[in-house]
PDB file of C-alpha atoms in Angstrom:
ATOM      1  CA  UNK R   1      30.434 -50.631  -4.773  1.00 44.00           C
ATOM      2  CA  UNK R   2      33.026 -47.835  -4.570  1.00 44.00           C
ATOM      3  CA  UNK R   3      30.959 -45.792  -7.036  1.00 43.00           C
ATOM      4  CA  UNK R   4      27.851 -46.361  -4.947  1.00 43.00           C
ATOM      5  CA  UNK R   5      29.746 -45.234  -1.864  1.00 46.00           C
ATOM      6  CA  UNK R   6      30.716 -42.021  -3.591  1.00 46.00           C
ATOM      7  CA  UNK R   7      27.073 -41.407  -4.492  1.00 43.00           C
ATOM      8  CA  UNK R   8      26.093 -41.969  -0.863  1.00 45.00           C
ATOM      9  CA  UNK R   9      28.718 -39.457   0.221  1.00 50.00           C
ATOM     10  CA  UNK R  10      27.330 -36.995  -2.300  1.00 48.00           C
ATOM     11  CA  UNK R  11      23.909 -37.485  -0.747  1.00 50.00           C
ATOM     12  CA  UNK R  12      25.320 -36.609   2.667  1.00 51.00           C
ATOM     13  CA  UNK R  13      26.981 -33.517   1.259  1.00 49.00           C
ATOM     14  CA  UNK R  14      23.687 -32.461  -0.284  1.00 50.00           C
ATOM     15  CA  UNK R  15      22.039 -32.873   3.080  1.00 51.00           C
ATOM     16  CA  UNK R  16      24.668 -30.710   4.784  1.00 53.00           C
ATOM     17  CA  UNK R  17      24.324 -28.094   2.060  1.00 49.00           C
ATOM     18  CA  UNK R  18      20.564 -28.071   2.462  1.00 52.00           C
ATOM     19  CA  UNK R  19      20.909 -27.743   6.236  1.00 52.00           C
ATOM     20  CA  UNK R  20      23.252 -24.775   5.932  1.00 45.00           C
ATOM     21  CA  UNK R  21      21.008 -23.117   3.360  1.00 50.00           C
ATOM     22  CA  UNK R  22      18.037 -23.582   5.651  1.00 48.00           C
ATOM     23  CA  UNK R  23      19.833 -21.906   8.537  1.00 45.00           C
ATOM     24  CA  UNK R  24      20.898 -18.987   6.349  1.00 41.00           C
ATOM     25  CA  UNK R  25      17.418 -18.500   4.931  1.00 43.00           C
ATOM     26  CA  UNK R  26      15.865 -18.562   8.377  1.00 43.00           C
ATOM     27  CA  UNK R  27      18.371 -16.006   9.630  1.00 37.00           C
ATOM     28  CA  UNK R  28      17.376 -13.648   6.828  1.00 37.00           C
ATOM     29  CA  UNK R  29      13.682 -14.127   7.589  1.00 37.00           C
ATOM     30  CA  UNK R  30      12.773 -15.780   4.305  1.00 33.00           C
ATOM     31  CA  UNK R  31      10.793 -18.503   6.011  1.00 35.00           C
ATOM     32  CA  UNK R  32       9.164 -16.355   8.643  1.00 35.00           C
ATOM     33  CA  UNK R  33       5.400 -15.764   8.360  1.00 35.00           C
ATOM     34  CA  UNK R  34       3.238 -12.946   9.634  1.00 38.00           C
ATOM     35  CA  UNK R  35       1.443 -13.718  12.866  1.00 34.00           C
ATOM     36  CA  UNK R  36      -1.671 -12.163  14.286  1.00 33.00           C
ATOM     37  CA  UNK R  37      -2.166 -11.907  18.001  1.00 35.00           C
ATOM     38  CA  UNK R  38      -5.052 -14.041  19.246  1.00 34.00           C
ATOM     39  CA  UNK R  39      -8.268 -12.325  20.231  1.00 38.00           C
ATOM     40  CA  UNK R  40     -11.556 -13.129  21.852  1.00 42.00           C
ATOM     41  CA  UNK R  41     -13.501 -13.270  18.604  1.00 56.00           C
ATOM     42  CA  UNK R  42     -13.661 -16.119  16.139  1.00 62.00           C
ATOM     43  CA  UNK R  43     -11.010 -15.190  13.622  1.00 62.00           C
ATOM     44  CA  UNK R  44     -10.945 -16.090   9.964  1.00 63.00           C
ATOM     45  CA  UNK R  45      -7.566 -17.326   8.791  1.00 59.00           C
ATOM     46  CA  UNK R  46      -6.387 -16.158   5.362  1.00 56.00           C
ATOM     47  CA  UNK R  47      -6.964 -18.932   2.836  1.00 49.00           C
ATOM     48  CA  UNK R  48      -3.954 -20.531   1.138  1.00 45.00           C
ATOM     49  CA  UNK R  49      -5.177 -19.849  -2.375  1.00 43.00           C
ATOM     50  CA  UNK R  50      -7.692 -17.827  -4.290  1.00 44.00           C
ATOM     51  CA  UNK R  51     -11.204 -19.303  -4.578  1.00 44.00           C
ATOM     52  CA  UNK R  52     -11.667 -22.108  -7.087  1.00 44.00           C
ATOM     53  CA  UNK R  53     -14.359 -20.052  -8.781  1.00 42.00           C
ATOM     54  CA  UNK R  54     -11.858 -17.304  -9.584  1.00 43.00           C
ATOM     55  CA  UNK R  55     -12.159 -16.318 -13.260  1.00 42.00           C
ATOM     56  CA  UNK R  56      -9.384 -17.523 -15.519  1.00 40.00           C
ATOM     57  CA  UNK R  57      -8.216 -14.001 -16.328  1.00 41.00           C
ATOM     58  CA  UNK R  58      -7.678 -13.302 -12.602  1.00 45.00           C
ATOM     59  CA  UNK R  59      -4.988 -16.001 -12.469  1.00 42.00           C
ATOM     60  CA  UNK R  60      -2.801 -13.804 -14.672  1.00 40.00           C
ATOM     61  CA  UNK R  61      -3.782 -10.420 -13.239  1.00 49.00           C
ATOM     62  CA  UNK R  62      -1.514  -7.436 -12.700  1.00 52.00           C
ATOM     63  CA  UNK R  63      -1.760  -8.029  -8.947  1.00 48.00           C
ATOM     64  CA  UNK R  64      -0.326 -11.536  -9.272  1.00 51.00           C
ATOM     65  CA  UNK R  65       2.498 -10.262 -11.466  1.00 47.00           C
ATOM     66  CA  UNK R  66       3.173  -7.465  -8.980  1.00 51.00           C
ATOM     67  CA  UNK R  67       3.257  -9.962  -6.111  1.00 49.00           C
ATOM     68  CA  UNK R  68       5.820 -12.074  -7.938  1.00 49.00           C
ATOM     69  CA  UNK R  69       7.900  -8.972  -8.673  1.00 50.00           C
ATOM     70  CA  UNK R  70       7.999  -8.007  -4.999  1.00 53.00           C
ATOM     71  CA  UNK R  71       9.396 -11.448  -4.077  1.00 60.00           C
ATOM     72  CA  UNK R  72      11.311 -12.587  -7.172  1.00 64.00           C
ATOM     73  CA  UNK R  73      13.225 -15.367  -5.383  1.00 72.00           C
ATOM     74  CA  UNK R  74      10.168 -17.197  -4.044  1.00 71.00           C
ATOM     75  CA  UNK R  75      10.024 -19.711  -6.882  1.00 77.00           C
ATOM     76  CA  UNK R  76      13.831 -19.998  -6.866  1.00 82.00           C
ATOM     77  CA  UNK R  77      13.726 -21.091  -3.220  1.00 81.00           C
ATOM     78  CA  UNK R  78      11.021 -23.641  -3.969  1.00 83.00           C
ATOM     79  CA  UNK R  79      13.080 -25.019  -6.875  1.00 86.00           C
ATOM     80  CA  UNK R  80      16.245 -25.111  -4.745  1.00 88.00           C
ATOM     81  CA  UNK R  81      14.645 -27.024  -1.907  1.00 87.00           C
ATOM     82  CA  UNK R  82      12.986 -29.343  -4.431  1.00 89.00           C
ATOM     83  CA  UNK R  83      16.344 -30.043  -6.077  1.00 90.00           C
ATOM     84  CA  UNK R  84      17.944 -30.818  -2.710  1.00 89.00           C
ATOM     85  CA  UNK R  85      15.060 -33.139  -1.862  1.00 90.00           C
ATOM     86  CA  UNK R  86      15.538 -34.972  -5.146  1.00 91.00           C
ATOM     87  CA  UNK R  87      19.294 -35.197  -4.487  1.00 89.00           C
ATOM     88  CA  UNK R  88      18.698 -36.765  -1.087  1.00 88.00           C
ATOM     89  CA  UNK R  89      16.254 -39.209  -2.678  1.00 89.00           C
ATOM     90  CA  UNK R  90      18.795 -40.238  -5.338  1.00 90.00           C
ATOM     91  CA  UNK R  91      21.400 -40.773  -2.635  1.00 88.00           C
ATOM     92  CA  UNK R  92      18.922 -42.976  -0.793  1.00 87.00           C
ATOM     93  CA  UNK R  93      18.353 -45.095  -3.889  1.00 89.00           C
ATOM     94  CA  UNK R  94      22.078 -45.698  -4.343  1.00 89.00           C
ATOM     95  CA  UNK R  95      22.426 -46.843  -0.738  1.00 89.00           C
ATOM     96  CA  UNK R  96      19.842 -49.606  -1.152  1.00 89.00           C
ATOM     97  CA  UNK R  97      22.134 -51.836  -3.304  1.00 88.00           C
ATOM     98  CA  UNK R  98      24.863 -51.384  -0.680  1.00 88.00           C
ATOM     99  CA  UNK R  99      22.443 -52.530   1.990  1.00 88.00           C
ATOM    100  CA  UNK R 100      21.423 -55.508  -0.110  1.00 88.00           C
ATOM    101  CA  UNK R 101      25.081 -56.448  -0.713  1.00 87.00           C
ATOM    102  CA  UNK R 102      25.862 -56.217   3.004  1.00 87.00           C
ATOM    103  CA  UNK R 103      22.885 -58.371   3.949  1.00 88.00           C
ATOM    104  CA  UNK R 104      23.833 -61.013   1.346  1.00 87.00           C
ATOM    105  CA  UNK R 105      27.481 -61.035   2.415  1.00 84.00           C
ATOM    106  CA  UNK R 106      28.951 -59.715  -0.847  1.00 83.00           C
ATOM    107  CA  UNK R 107      32.769 -59.368  -1.067  1.00 84.00           C
ATOM    108  CA  UNK R 108      34.174 -56.085   0.281  1.00 82.00           C
ATOM    109  CA  UNK R 109      30.717 -55.075   1.433  1.00 83.00           C
ATOM    110  CA  UNK R 110      30.462 -52.173   3.862  1.00 84.00           C
ATOM    111  CA  UNK R 111      29.715 -52.867   7.508  1.00 89.00           C
ATOM    112  CA  UNK R 112      26.006 -53.033   8.234  1.00 88.00           C
ATOM    113  CA  UNK R 113      26.212 -50.293  10.874  1.00 90.00           C
ATOM    114  CA  UNK R 114      27.789 -47.839   8.395  1.00 89.00           C
ATOM    115  CA  UNK R 115      25.255 -48.638   5.693  1.00 88.00           C
ATOM    116  CA  UNK R 116      22.325 -48.178   8.080  1.00 91.00           C
ATOM    117  CA  UNK R 117      23.779 -44.853   9.218  1.00 91.00           C
ATOM    118  CA  UNK R 118      24.065 -43.621   5.633  1.00 88.00           C
ATOM    119  CA  UNK R 119      20.547 -44.870   4.929  1.00 89.00           C
ATOM    120  CA  UNK R 120      19.139 -43.049   7.940  1.00 90.00           C
ATOM    121  CA  UNK R 121      20.933 -39.798   7.077  1.00 90.00           C
ATOM    122  CA  UNK R 122      19.663 -39.759   3.496  1.00 88.00           C
ATOM    123  CA  UNK R 123      16.145 -40.742   4.511  1.00 92.00           C
ATOM    124  CA  UNK R 124      16.020 -38.003   7.162  1.00 92.00           C
ATOM    125  CA  UNK R 125      17.429 -35.499   4.657  1.00 90.00           C
ATOM    126  CA  UNK R 126      14.789 -36.377   2.083  1.00 92.00           C
ATOM    127  CA  UNK R 127      11.952 -36.017   4.608  1.00 93.00           C
ATOM    128  CA  UNK R 128      13.350 -32.803   6.087  1.00 92.00           C
ATOM    129  CA  UNK R 129      14.053 -31.112   2.763  1.00 90.00           C
ATOM    130  CA  UNK R 130      10.727 -32.299   1.387  1.00 91.00           C
ATOM    131  CA  UNK R 131       9.007 -30.653   4.342  1.00 91.00           C
ATOM    132  CA  UNK R 132      10.899 -27.408   3.712  1.00 89.00           C
ATOM    133  CA  UNK R 133       9.922 -27.549   0.035  1.00 88.00           C
ATOM    134  CA  UNK R 134       6.256 -27.891   0.943  1.00 88.00           C
ATOM    135  CA  UNK R 135       6.472 -25.136   3.563  1.00 86.00           C
ATOM    136  CA  UNK R 136       8.129 -22.713   1.160  1.00 84.00           C
ATOM    137  CA  UNK R 137       5.681 -23.521  -1.638  1.00 84.00           C
ATOM    138  CA  UNK R 138       2.739 -23.104   0.715  1.00 81.00           C
ATOM    139  CA  UNK R 139       4.144 -19.879   2.170  1.00 80.00           C
ATOM    140  CA  UNK R 140       4.728 -18.450  -1.309  1.00 77.00           C
ATOM    141  CA  UNK R 141       1.087 -19.156  -2.192  1.00 75.00           C
ATOM    142  CA  UNK R 142      -0.152 -17.441   0.968  1.00 75.00           C
ATOM    143  CA  UNK R 143       2.071 -14.395   0.432  1.00 77.00           C
ATOM    144  CA  UNK R 144       0.990 -14.092  -3.175  1.00 76.00           C
ATOM    145  CA  UNK R 145      -2.692 -14.311  -2.217  1.00 78.00           C
ATOM    146  CA  UNK R 146      -2.244 -11.728   0.545  1.00 77.00           C
ATOM    147  CA  UNK R 147      -0.580  -9.274  -1.833  1.00 81.00           C
ATOM    148  CA  UNK R 148      -3.335  -9.758  -4.405  1.00 83.00           C
ATOM    149  CA  UNK R 149      -5.969  -9.164  -1.744  1.00 85.00           C
ATOM    150  CA  UNK R 150      -4.115  -6.049  -0.571  1.00 84.00           C
ATOM    151  CA  UNK R 151      -4.082  -4.673  -4.110  1.00 87.00           C
ATOM    152  CA  UNK R 152      -7.795  -5.447  -4.437  1.00 91.00           C
ATOM    153  CA  UNK R 153      -8.628  -3.650  -1.177  1.00 92.00           C
ATOM    154  CA  UNK R 154      -6.525  -0.649  -2.219  1.00 91.00           C
ATOM    155  CA  UNK R 155      -8.623   0.048  -5.291  1.00 92.00           C
ATOM    156  CA  UNK R 156     -12.033  -0.383  -3.634  1.00 95.00           C
ATOM    157  CA  UNK R 157     -14.116   2.801  -4.191  1.00 95.00           C
ATOM    158  CA  UNK R 158     -16.001   4.438  -1.320  1.00 95.00           C
ATOM    159  CA  UNK R 159     -17.895   7.641  -0.636  1.00 94.00           C
ATOM    160  CA  UNK R 160     -16.540   9.301   2.498  1.00 92.00           C
ATOM    161  CA  UNK R 161     -17.616  12.453   4.291  1.00 87.00           C
ATOM    162  CA  UNK R 162     -14.759  14.982   4.350  1.00 84.00           C
ATOM    163  CA  UNK R 163     -15.375  18.364   5.959  1.00 80.00           C
ATOM    164  CA  UNK R 164     -19.112  17.970   5.483  1.00 79.00           C
ATOM    165  CA  UNK R 165     -18.858  16.978   1.800  1.00 85.00           C
ATOM    166  CA  UNK R 166     -19.290  13.535   0.286  1.00 87.00           C
ATOM    167  CA  UNK R 167     -16.169  12.674  -1.718  1.00 90.00           C
ATOM    168  CA  UNK R 168     -15.525   9.597  -3.880  1.00 93.00           C
ATOM    169  CA  UNK R 169     -12.117   8.070  -3.151  1.00 93.00           C
ATOM    170  CA  UNK R 170     -10.333   4.734  -3.210  1.00 93.00           C
ATOM    171  CA  UNK R 171      -9.162   3.092  -0.026  1.00 93.00           C
ATOM    172  CA  UNK R 172      -5.574   3.558  -1.187  1.00 91.00           C
ATOM    173  CA  UNK R 173      -6.157   7.332  -0.915  1.00 91.00           C
ATOM    174  CA  UNK R 174      -6.720   6.898   2.826  1.00 90.00           C
ATOM    175  CA  UNK R 175      -3.339   5.329   3.554  1.00 87.00           C
ATOM    176  CA  UNK R 176      -0.451   6.955   5.384  1.00 81.00           C
ATOM    177  CA  UNK R 177       1.511   9.383   3.263  1.00 75.00           C
ATOM    178  CA  UNK R 178      -1.379  10.377   1.023  1.00 79.00           C
ATOM    179  CA  UNK R 179      -2.994  13.800   0.750  1.00 75.00           C
ATOM    180  CA  UNK R 180      -6.149  12.822   2.630  1.00 81.00           C
ATOM    181  CA  UNK R 181      -6.418  12.086   6.336  1.00 84.00           C
ATOM    182  CA  UNK R 182      -5.176   8.492   6.869  1.00 89.00           C
ATOM    183  CA  UNK R 183      -7.888   6.168   8.149  1.00 92.00           C
ATOM    184  CA  UNK R 184      -8.288   2.633   9.452  1.00 93.00           C
ATOM    185  CA  UNK R 185     -10.995   1.064   7.280  1.00 94.00           C
ATOM    186  CA  UNK R 186     -13.140  -1.594   8.931  1.00 96.00           C
ATOM    187  CA  UNK R 187     -15.025  -3.470   6.210  1.00 96.00           C
ATOM    188  CA  UNK R 188     -18.167  -5.146   7.581  1.00 96.00           C
ATOM    189  CA  UNK R 189     -19.729  -7.629   5.137  1.00 95.00           C
ATOM    190  CA  UNK R 190     -23.166  -9.077   5.834  1.00 93.00           C
ATOM    191  CA  UNK R 191     -26.902  -8.704   5.466  1.00 93.00           C
ATOM    192  CA  UNK R 192     -28.893  -5.561   6.199  1.00 93.00           C
ATOM    193  CA  UNK R 193     -29.363  -6.286   9.898  1.00 94.00           C
ATOM    194  CA  UNK R 194     -25.680  -7.007  10.434  1.00 95.00           C
ATOM    195  CA  UNK R 195     -24.621  -3.773   8.747  1.00 95.00           C
ATOM    196  CA  UNK R 196     -27.169  -1.772  10.747  1.00 95.00           C
ATOM    197  CA  UNK R 197     -25.940  -3.385  13.980  1.00 95.00           C
ATOM    198  CA  UNK R 198     -22.362  -2.391  13.107  1.00 96.00           C
ATOM    199  CA  UNK R 199     -23.398   1.216  12.473  1.00 96.00           C
ATOM    200  CA  UNK R 200     -25.528   1.416  15.625  1.00 95.00           C
ATOM    201  CA  UNK R 201     -22.745  -0.019  17.777  1.00 95.00           C
ATOM    202  CA  UNK R 202     -20.175   2.388  16.336  1.00 95.00           C
ATOM    203  CA  UNK R 203     -22.475   5.381  16.898  1.00 94.00           C
ATOM    204  CA  UNK R 204     -22.293   4.783  20.659  1.00 94.00           C
ATOM    205  CA  UNK R 205     -18.570   5.580  20.544  1.00 94.00           C
ATOM    206  CA  UNK R 206     -18.721   7.964  17.589  1.00 93.00           C
ATOM    207  CA  UNK R 207     -16.322  10.510  19.106  1.00 94.00           C
ATOM    208  CA  UNK R 208     -13.735   7.820  19.788  1.00 94.00           C
ATOM    209  CA  UNK R 209     -14.216   6.382  16.287  1.00 95.00           C
ATOM    210  CA  UNK R 210     -13.365   9.743  14.743  1.00 92.00           C
ATOM    211  CA  UNK R 211     -10.487  10.379  17.140  1.00 92.00           C
ATOM    212  CA  UNK R 212      -8.906   6.994  16.400  1.00 93.00           C
ATOM    213  CA  UNK R 213      -9.410   7.396  12.621  1.00 93.00           C
ATOM    214  CA  UNK R 214     -11.607   4.307  12.242  1.00 95.00           C
ATOM    215  CA  UNK R 215     -13.735   4.242   9.103  1.00 95.00           C
ATOM    216  CA  UNK R 216     -16.650   1.814   9.072  1.00 97.00           C
ATOM    217  CA  UNK R 217     -17.621   0.550   5.606  1.00 96.00           C
ATOM    218  CA  UNK R 218     -20.867  -1.500   5.647  1.00 96.00           C
ATOM    219  CA  UNK R 219     -20.999  -3.838   2.638  1.00 95.00           C
ATOM    220  CA  UNK R 220     -24.297  -5.554   1.919  1.00 94.00           C
ATOM    221  CA  UNK R 221     -24.104  -9.193   0.899  1.00 89.00           C
ATOM    222  CA  UNK R 222     -27.699  -8.948  -0.382  1.00 87.00           C
ATOM    223  CA  UNK R 223     -29.442  -6.639  -2.840  1.00 84.00           C
ATOM    224  CA  UNK R 224     -31.847  -5.288  -0.219  1.00 86.00           C
ATOM    225  CA  UNK R 225     -31.203  -2.639   2.413  1.00 89.00           C
ATOM    226  CA  UNK R 226     -29.250   0.067   0.611  1.00 91.00           C
ATOM    227  CA  UNK R 227     -31.719   2.805   1.548  1.00 92.00           C
ATOM    228  CA  UNK R 228     -31.715   1.831   5.221  1.00 94.00           C
ATOM    229  CA  UNK R 229     -27.905   1.718   5.310  1.00 94.00           C
ATOM    230  CA  UNK R 230     -27.632   5.129   3.647  1.00 93.00           C
ATOM    231  CA  UNK R 231     -30.052   6.654   6.158  1.00 93.00           C
ATOM    232  CA  UNK R 232     -28.203   5.106   9.103  1.00 93.00           C
ATOM    233  CA  UNK R 233     -24.837   6.407   7.817  1.00 92.00           C
ATOM    234  CA  UNK R 234     -26.057   9.942   7.157  1.00 90.00           C
ATOM    235  CA  UNK R 235     -24.156  12.584   9.090  1.00 88.00           C
ATOM    236  CA  UNK R 236     -21.529  10.165  10.443  1.00 91.00           C
ATOM    237  CA  UNK R 237     -18.005  11.107   9.365  1.00 91.00           C
ATOM    238  CA  UNK R 238     -16.660   7.741  10.521  1.00 94.00           C
ATOM    239  CA  UNK R 239     -18.906   5.779   8.129  1.00 95.00           C
ATOM    240  CA  UNK R 240     -18.211   5.451   4.386  1.00 95.00           C
ATOM    241  CA  UNK R 241     -20.472   3.829   1.834  1.00 95.00           C
ATOM    242  CA  UNK R 242     -19.121   1.497  -0.859  1.00 95.00           C
ATOM    243  CA  UNK R 243     -19.562   2.590  -4.469  1.00 94.00           C
ATOM    244  CA  UNK R 244     -20.807   0.206  -7.137  1.00 91.00           C
ATOM    245  CA  UNK R 245     -17.866  -1.843  -8.366  1.00 91.00           C
ATOM    246  CA  UNK R 246     -17.092  -5.419  -9.380  1.00 92.00           C
ATOM    247  CA  UNK R 247     -14.163  -5.300  -6.973  1.00 93.00           C
ATOM    248  CA  UNK R 248     -16.526  -5.273  -3.991  1.00 94.00           C
ATOM    249  CA  UNK R 249     -18.225  -8.391  -5.345  1.00 92.00           C
ATOM    250  CA  UNK R 250     -14.858 -10.086  -5.824  1.00 92.00           C
ATOM    251  CA  UNK R 251     -13.847  -9.254  -2.255  1.00 93.00           C
ATOM    252  CA  UNK R 252     -17.055 -10.808  -0.947  1.00 92.00           C
ATOM    253  CA  UNK R 253     -16.415 -13.963  -2.969  1.00 90.00           C
ATOM    254  CA  UNK R 254     -12.895 -14.257  -1.547  1.00 88.00           C
ATOM    255  CA  UNK R 255     -14.090 -13.784   2.035  1.00 88.00           C
ATOM    256  CA  UNK R 256     -16.926 -16.257   1.575  1.00 87.00           C
ATOM    257  CA  UNK R 257     -14.503 -18.853   0.202  1.00 86.00           C
ATOM    258  CA  UNK R 258     -12.274 -18.405   3.269  1.00 84.00           C
ATOM    259  CA  UNK R 259     -15.191 -18.839   5.667  1.00 85.00           C
ATOM    260  CA  UNK R 260     -16.431 -21.948   3.860  1.00 84.00           C
ATOM    261  CA  UNK R 261     -12.950 -23.497   3.695  1.00 83.00           C
ATOM    262  CA  UNK R 262     -12.708 -23.259   7.503  1.00 83.00           C
ATOM    263  CA  UNK R 263     -16.189 -24.660   8.133  1.00 83.00           C
ATOM    264  CA  UNK R 264     -17.472 -21.468   9.778  1.00 83.00           C
ATOM    265  CA  UNK R 265     -21.015 -20.109   9.666  1.00 82.00           C
ATOM    266  CA  UNK R 266     -21.234 -18.144   6.429  1.00 77.00           C
ATOM    267  CA  UNK R 267     -24.489 -16.508   7.545  1.00 81.00           C
ATOM    268  CA  UNK R 268     -22.586 -14.575  10.221  1.00 86.00           C
ATOM    269  CA  UNK R 269     -21.310 -11.177   9.181  1.00 91.00           C
ATOM    270  CA  UNK R 270     -17.574 -10.705   8.625  1.00 93.00           C
ATOM    271  CA  UNK R 271     -15.306  -7.835   9.608  1.00 94.00           C
ATOM    272  CA  UNK R 272     -11.928  -6.953   8.066  1.00 94.00           C
ATOM    273  CA  UNK R 273      -9.726  -4.377   9.799  1.00 94.00           C
ATOM    274  CA  UNK R 274      -7.241  -2.672   7.468  1.00 93.00           C
ATOM    275  CA  UNK R 275      -4.232  -0.845   8.913  1.00 91.00           C
ATOM    276  CA  UNK R 276      -3.260   2.691   7.945  1.00 90.00           C
ATOM    277  CA  UNK R 277      -0.447   1.233   5.829  1.00 87.00           C
ATOM    278  CA  UNK R 278      -2.979  -0.672   3.721  1.00 86.00           C
ATOM    279  CA  UNK R 279      -2.274  -4.148   5.099  1.00 87.00           C
ATOM    280  CA  UNK R 280      -4.995  -6.371   6.517  1.00 88.00           C
ATOM    281  CA  UNK R 281      -4.609  -6.376  10.285  1.00 87.00           C
ATOM    282  CA  UNK R 282      -7.135  -9.022  11.231  1.00 89.00           C
ATOM    283  CA  UNK R 283     -10.512 -10.447  10.283  1.00 89.00           C
ATOM    284  CA  UNK R 284     -13.227 -12.081  12.339  1.00 91.00           C
ATOM    285  CA  UNK R 285     -16.932 -12.921  12.452  1.00 92.00           C
ATOM    286  CA  UNK R 286     -19.530 -10.769  14.170  1.00 92.00           C
ATOM    287  CA  UNK R 287     -20.037  -7.109  15.030  1.00 94.00           C
ATOM    288  CA  UNK R 288     -16.727  -5.425  15.970  1.00 95.00           C
ATOM    289  CA  UNK R 289     -16.219  -4.408  19.576  1.00 95.00           C
ATOM    290  CA  UNK R 290     -15.693  -0.729  18.813  1.00 96.00           C
ATOM    291  CA  UNK R 291     -15.104   0.160  22.431  1.00 94.00           C
ATOM    292  CA  UNK R 292     -12.170  -2.262  22.736  1.00 94.00           C
ATOM    293  CA  UNK R 293     -10.734  -1.220  19.375  1.00 94.00           C
ATOM    294  CA  UNK R 294     -10.751   2.476  20.191  1.00 94.00           C
ATOM    295  CA  UNK R 295      -9.395   1.881  23.688  1.00 94.00           C
ATOM    296  CA  UNK R 296      -6.478  -0.085  22.246  1.00 93.00           C
ATOM    297  CA  UNK R 297      -5.538   2.788  19.926  1.00 92.00           C
ATOM    298  CA  UNK R 298      -5.902   5.350  22.730  1.00 93.00           C
ATOM    299  CA  UNK R 299      -3.707   3.240  24.997  1.00 92.00           C
ATOM    300  CA  UNK R 300      -0.960   3.079  22.373  1.00 91.00           C
ATOM    301  CA  UNK R 301      -1.118   6.852  21.930  1.00 90.00           C
ATOM    302  CA  UNK R 302      -0.833   7.464  25.672  1.00 91.00           C
ATOM    303  CA  UNK R 303       2.302   5.344  26.088  1.00 92.00           C
ATOM    304  CA  UNK R 304       3.890   6.644  22.887  1.00 88.00           C
ATOM    305  CA  UNK R 305       3.729   3.492  20.766  1.00 89.00           C
ATOM    306  CA  UNK R 306       3.454   3.507  16.976  1.00 82.00           C
ATOM    307  CA  UNK R 307      -0.076   4.026  15.692  1.00 82.00           C
ATOM    308  CA  UNK R 308       0.727   4.635  12.011  1.00 77.00           C
ATOM    309  CA  UNK R 309       1.086   0.947  11.176  1.00 77.00           C
ATOM    310  CA  UNK R 310      -1.865  -0.489  13.113  1.00 77.00           C
TER     311      UNK R 310
END
């Protein structure tokens, strides 16, 4: 019984250790997630994993390796919390014989109140640490997927109008700190009518679109309509056309998987707003409200707020 008591004490120490580690990790921001301010449009939440139809070679891509390199302790934290959860579970198992001995009136058995307290502490520790393990594992998956998607968006090729000339660039060339003028790409994915509606709506505030560095990229989800889209984009410096690339198809597959996983209408066009720093700012369904978007940027400029990272 004395040995079992020592194991129960070890379980309590593991719980205290896990609690202190949790506080320290939260203070350093390891468990914090990125939030997006709510809006009036129906937003699409980032999915927690890549689509099931992702090719096998994509599971071991350079982007995934790069994501793991940027956060090398992610799996260590998952393993640590998992170990603490297992330790609390072992402590719980060793308390059960003590409880049985107390209930049966064994010699030198611990008081029932003390045994129940130890049982409750270990049970709560196991549940709490198990929850943290799941949260960290889930958060690591989301962060990894977001970094992969960011790398995918960075290498997407487009044809943009610069000083009256059509130039082929990648979206990474339009980030802050690059040689070209930094832009805010807005990727609109949908059928021909949706893309035309996005272009027509943006043309009404064309001057503001250019002033606020927005760059509309209409991406057809069908094989028809390329000629109409090209004609509608002609002469508009704030509209760029996607170049043929498998990466555009992969992006559409990822977005479609996210929409389906959330039970949203996949027939509705999707919009992805990318910040000047290359990160995805938000995504939603429907034609963007260009007037509101440009007004928000103008308002930040007028009051002196940062506009390089939005």
